[in-house]
C-alpha cells in the first residue's frame, strides 16, 4: 500500500519510544538528581541483575540518606506515571491491531470481489432487465425501440411500488409524489407520456432511434436516482 507504515514498524516505534523513556530519560533524570549533591559516596558496582529487595538494600548502603529519600520520592511518582503510560501504549496497540484487522478484512473482500467472475445469477433482476432494454434500444429495429420503452415503463411502475406509491394507474401513483422526495419526477412524467403514445398509437406514432435513446435516458436518470440500477 505504497508508503504506508506497516504494523511491524508501528509496533517497533511504540516500543522504541517506551524503551527510550525507561532506559534513557529515567536514568538520566536520576543521574542529574544525584549530581546535585556535593557528597560522593562510593557505591558497589552492579555487575549482575539483582532482585528488587536487594536493589533497595544496595541503594540504602551506597547512597547518602538525602539521595535515597529523593530517589524514593521520585519512585513514588514514577510508578503511577509509568503505569499510566504503559496502559496508554497498550490501548494504542490494541486499537492499531483492531484497525489493521478491519483494513485487511476489507482489502480481502475487495480483492475477492475483483477476482471472482460475475455470474448472471448474482446480478440483480433489475440490472438484467435494464441490460436487455439497452440491447433493444441499441439495435436498428424500430420494434425493438418500442419494446425497450415499454419494458422501461414497466420497471418505472415497479419502482413506484417499491417506493410505496399506490394507485390504479401509473399516473395515479406519480400524482402522489412530492417533488422534494423525487427529484426526477418530471423526467418520469415525460418518459411515461411517450410510452403512452407508443402503446396507444402503435405504428402511427413515428419513433426514431434517436428519440428512443433519449426516452430511455430519461428512465435511466430516474432509476439511478433511487439506485434501482447499477
Short mmCIF file of C-alpha atoms in Angstrom, two decimals:
data_model
loop_
_atom_site.label_atom_id
_atom_site.label_comp_id
_atom_site.label_asym_id
_atom_site.label_seq_id
_atom_site.Cartn_x
_atom_site.Cartn_y
_atom_site.Cartn_z
CA UNK A 1 0.00 0.00 0.00
CA UNK A 2 2.67 2.43 -1.12
CA UNK A 3 4.45 4.30 1.65
CA UNK A 4 2.07 3.36 4.44
CA UNK A 5 3.64 2.31 7.74
CA UNK A 6 3.29 -1.40 8.38
CA UNK A 7 2.03 -2.87 11.64
CA UNK A 8 5.50 -4.16 12.50
CA UNK A 9 7.06 -0.74 12.01
CA UNK A 10 4.39 0.96 14.10
CA UNK A 11 4.76 -1.66 16.84
CA UNK A 12 8.55 -1.22 16.84
CA UNK A 13 8.23 2.57 17.01
CA UNK A 14 5.94 2.35 20.03
CA UNK A 15 8.30 0.12 21.96
CA UNK A 16 11.31 2.16 20.90
CA UNK A 17 9.70 5.23 22.43
CA UNK A 18 8.82 3.29 25.58
CA UNK A 19 12.39 1.99 25.79
CA UNK A 20 13.82 5.49 25.48
CA UNK A 21 11.56 6.60 28.31
CA UNK A 22 12.51 3.76 30.65
CA UNK A 23 16.21 3.33 29.86
CA UNK A 24 17.35 6.81 28.84
CA UNK A 25 15.15 9.50 30.28
CA UNK A 26 14.62 7.93 33.71
CA UNK A 27 18.31 7.03 34.32
CA UNK A 28 19.38 10.45 33.09
CA UNK A 29 16.94 12.11 35.49
CA UNK A 30 18.24 10.01 38.38
CA UNK A 31 21.84 10.87 37.49
CA UNK A 32 21.01 14.55 37.38
CA UNK A 33 19.41 14.38 40.82
CA UNK A 34 22.41 12.53 42.23
CA UNK A 35 24.87 15.09 40.87
CA UNK A 36 23.14 17.86 42.77
CA UNK A 37 24.68 16.58 45.99
CA UNK A 38 28.25 17.52 46.80
CA UNK A 39 28.99 14.37 48.78
CA UNK A 40 30.01 11.49 46.61
CA UNK A 41 29.58 8.14 48.28
CA UNK A 42 31.26 5.04 46.98
CA UNK A 43 28.67 2.52 45.84
CA UNK A 44 29.13 -1.10 44.97
CA UNK A 45 29.04 -1.79 41.22
CA UNK A 46 26.05 -3.71 39.89
CA UNK A 47 27.57 -6.30 37.58
CA UNK A 48 24.67 -8.75 37.52
CA UNK A 49 20.89 -8.32 37.82
CA UNK A 50 19.66 -8.36 41.41
CA UNK A 51 16.18 -8.86 42.91
CA UNK A 52 14.18 -5.82 43.91
CA UNK A 53 14.68 -6.25 47.72
CA UNK A 54 18.47 -6.49 47.32
CA UNK A 55 18.45 -3.49 44.98
CA UNK A 56 16.80 -1.41 47.69
CA UNK A 57 19.38 -2.54 50.27
CA UNK A 58 22.25 -1.67 47.90
CA UNK A 59 20.80 1.78 47.32
CA UNK A 60 20.44 2.25 51.08
CA UNK A 61 24.08 1.22 51.76
CA UNK A 62 25.67 3.03 48.85
CA UNK A 63 23.69 6.25 48.82
CA UNK A 64 23.51 9.22 51.07
CA UNK A 65 20.24 9.47 53.02
CA UNK A 66 19.28 12.57 51.06
CA UNK A 67 19.80 10.81 47.74
CA UNK A 68 17.84 7.77 48.91
CA UNK A 69 14.94 9.95 50.06
CA UNK A 70 14.94 11.80 46.77
CA UNK A 71 15.03 8.58 44.76
CA UNK A 72 12.23 7.14 46.87
CA UNK A 73 10.10 10.24 46.29
CA UNK A 74 10.89 10.08 42.60
CA UNK A 75 10.00 6.39 42.52
CA UNK A 76 6.64 7.03 44.16
CA UNK A 77 5.82 9.44 41.34
CA UNK A 78 7.39 7.32 38.62
CA UNK A 79 5.39 4.15 39.32
CA UNK A 80 1.88 5.56 38.72
CA UNK A 81 3.14 7.62 35.76
CA UNK A 82 4.78 4.58 34.18
CA UNK A 83 1.65 2.50 34.76
CA UNK A 84 -0.48 5.18 33.11
CA UNK A 85 1.89 5.48 30.16
CA UNK A 86 2.02 1.69 29.79
CA UNK A 87 -1.77 1.45 29.78
CA UNK A 88 -1.92 4.26 27.25
CA UNK A 89 0.52 2.48 24.94
CA UNK A 90 -1.32 -0.81 25.44
CA UNK A 91 -4.62 0.83 24.48
CA UNK A 92 -2.98 2.35 21.42
CA UNK A 93 -1.54 -1.00 20.38
CA UNK A 94 -4.89 -2.77 20.79
CA UNK A 95 -6.60 -0.05 18.75
CA UNK A 96 -3.97 -0.34 16.00
CA UNK A 97 -4.34 -4.12 15.88
CA UNK A 98 -8.14 -3.88 15.58
CA UNK A 99 -7.95 -1.20 12.89
CA UNK A 100 -5.39 -3.15 10.88
CA UNK A 101 -7.55 -6.27 11.08
CA UNK A 102 -10.53 -4.30 9.79
CA UNK A 103 -8.50 -2.81 6.94
CA UNK A 104 -7.11 -6.18 5.93
CA UNK A 105 -10.60 -7.69 6.05
CA UNK A 106 -11.94 -5.04 3.65
CA UNK A 107 -8.89 -5.48 1.42
CA UNK A 108 -9.52 -9.22 1.23
CA UNK A 109 -13.19 -8.65 0.43
CA UNK A 110 -12.30 -6.15 -2.31
CA UNK A 111 -9.66 -8.46 -3.76
CA UNK A 112 -12.06 -11.40 -3.71
CA UNK A 113 -14.77 -9.35 -5.42
CA UNK A 114 -12.40 -8.34 -8.21
CA UNK A 115 -11.07 -11.85 -8.70
CA UNK A 116 -14.45 -13.56 -8.65
CA UNK A 117 -16.24 -13.63 -12.04
CA UNK A 118 -19.68 -12.05 -12.09
CA UNK A 119 -22.32 -14.67 -12.73
CA UNK A 120 -25.72 -13.74 -14.12
CA UNK A 121 -27.45 -15.42 -11.19
CA UNK A 122 -25.81 -12.96 -8.80
CA UNK A 123 -26.77 -9.86 -10.80
CA UNK A 124 -29.91 -8.15 -9.64
CA UNK A 125 -33.06 -8.73 -11.59
CA UNK A 126 -33.49 -5.05 -12.37
CA UNK A 127 -29.94 -4.84 -13.71
CA UNK A 128 -30.52 -7.80 -16.01
CA UNK A 129 -33.72 -6.26 -17.32
CA UNK A 130 -32.02 -2.91 -17.82
CA UNK A 131 -29.23 -4.55 -19.79
CA UNK A 132 -31.82 -6.18 -22.03
CA UNK A 133 -33.52 -2.79 -22.54
CA UNK A 134 -30.20 -1.27 -23.57
CA UNK A 135 -29.71 -4.06 -26.09
CA UNK A 136 -33.14 -3.34 -27.57
CA UNK A 137 -32.60 0.40 -27.86
CA UNK A 138 -29.13 -0.10 -29.38
CA UNK A 139 -30.49 -2.21 -32.23
CA UNK A 140 -31.53 -0.99 -35.69
CA UNK A 141 -35.05 -2.34 -35.35
CA UNK A 142 -37.91 0.06 -34.62
CA UNK A 143 -39.87 -2.74 -32.99
CA UNK A 144 -37.01 -3.23 -30.52
CA UNK A 145 -37.02 0.50 -29.74
CA UNK A 146 -40.71 0.37 -28.88
CA UNK A 147 -40.19 -2.75 -26.80
CA UNK A 148 -37.36 -1.04 -24.87
CA UNK A 149 -39.63 1.88 -23.94
CA UNK A 150 -42.48 -0.39 -22.88
CA UNK A 151 -40.20 -2.51 -20.68
CA UNK A 152 -38.57 0.56 -19.14
CA UNK A 153 -42.01 1.87 -18.23
CA UNK A 154 -42.82 -1.44 -16.53
CA UNK A 155 -39.66 -1.03 -14.46
CA UNK A 156 -40.76 2.50 -13.55
CA UNK A 157 -44.10 1.15 -12.35
CA UNK A 158 -42.29 -1.40 -10.17
CA UNK A 159 -40.06 1.34 -8.77
CA UNK A 160 -43.12 3.36 -7.77
CA UNK A 161 -44.50 0.29 -5.99
CA UNK A 162 -41.21 -0.20 -4.15
CA UNK A 163 -41.27 3.45 -3.06
CA UNK A 164 -44.74 2.94 -1.59
CA UNK A 165 -46.92 4.82 -4.10
CA UNK A 166 -50.30 3.21 -4.68
CA UNK A 167 -52.91 3.73 -7.38
CA UNK A 168 -54.81 2.04 -10.18
CA UNK A 169 -52.60 3.58 -12.86
CA UNK A 170 -49.07 4.92 -13.02
CA UNK A 171 -50.47 8.41 -13.38
CA UNK A 172 -52.32 7.98 -10.08
CA UNK A 173 -49.09 6.87 -8.41
CA UNK A 174 -46.99 9.71 -9.81
CA UNK A 175 -49.58 12.31 -8.77
CA UNK A 176 -48.87 11.35 -5.14
CA UNK A 177 -45.17 12.15 -5.49
CA UNK A 178 -43.72 15.07 -3.52
CA UNK A 179 -41.04 16.75 -5.63
CA UNK A 180 -38.65 17.01 -2.72
CA UNK A 181 -38.70 13.22 -2.41
CA UNK A 182 -38.46 12.51 -6.15
CA UNK A 183 -36.09 14.86 -7.97
CA UNK A 184 -36.58 13.24 -11.39
CA UNK A 185 -40.38 13.12 -11.33
CA UNK A 186 -40.63 15.47 -14.34
CA UNK A 187 -38.41 13.13 -16.35
CA UNK A 188 -40.59 10.20 -15.29
CA UNK A 189 -43.72 12.02 -16.49
CA UNK A 190 -42.11 12.90 -19.83
CA UNK A 191 -40.93 9.33 -20.46
CA UNK A 192 -44.30 7.87 -19.43
CA UNK A 193 -46.18 10.17 -21.83
CA UNK A 194 -44.01 8.96 -24.72
CA UNK A 195 -44.68 5.40 -23.63
CA UNK A 196 -48.44 6.04 -23.75
CA UNK A 197 -48.19 7.35 -27.30
CA UNK A 198 -46.12 4.33 -28.33
CA UNK A 199 -48.58 1.93 -26.68
CA UNK A 200 -51.84 3.54 -27.81
CA UNK A 201 -50.98 4.93 -31.24
CA UNK A 202 -48.89 1.97 -32.35
CA UNK A 203 -47.33 2.30 -35.79
CA UNK A 204 -48.99 5.67 -36.30
CA UNK A 205 -46.56 7.16 -33.81
CA UNK A 206 -43.28 7.57 -35.65
CA UNK A 207 -40.34 6.68 -33.43
CA UNK A 208 -36.73 7.28 -34.41
CA UNK A 209 -33.71 5.64 -32.87
CA UNK A 210 -32.53 8.96 -31.53
CA UNK A 211 -35.87 9.64 -29.82
CA UNK A 212 -35.94 6.13 -28.37
CA UNK A 213 -32.46 6.59 -26.87
CA UNK A 214 -33.48 9.96 -25.46
CA UNK A 215 -36.53 8.47 -23.74
CA UNK A 216 -34.52 5.56 -22.35
CA UNK A 217 -32.00 8.06 -20.94
CA UNK A 218 -34.90 9.72 -19.07
CA UNK A 219 -35.82 6.40 -17.48
CA UNK A 220 -32.16 5.80 -16.66
CA UNK A 221 -31.87 9.06 -14.72
CA UNK A 222 -34.94 8.14 -12.69
CA UNK A 223 -33.65 4.66 -11.92
CA UNK A 224 -30.20 5.90 -10.94
CA UNK A 225 -31.64 8.44 -8.51
CA UNK A 226 -33.02 5.57 -6.44
CA UNK A 227 -30.16 3.15 -7.24
CA UNK A 228 -32.66 0.88 -9.00
CA UNK A 229 -29.92 0.02 -11.49
CA UNK A 230 -26.16 -0.08 -11.06
#
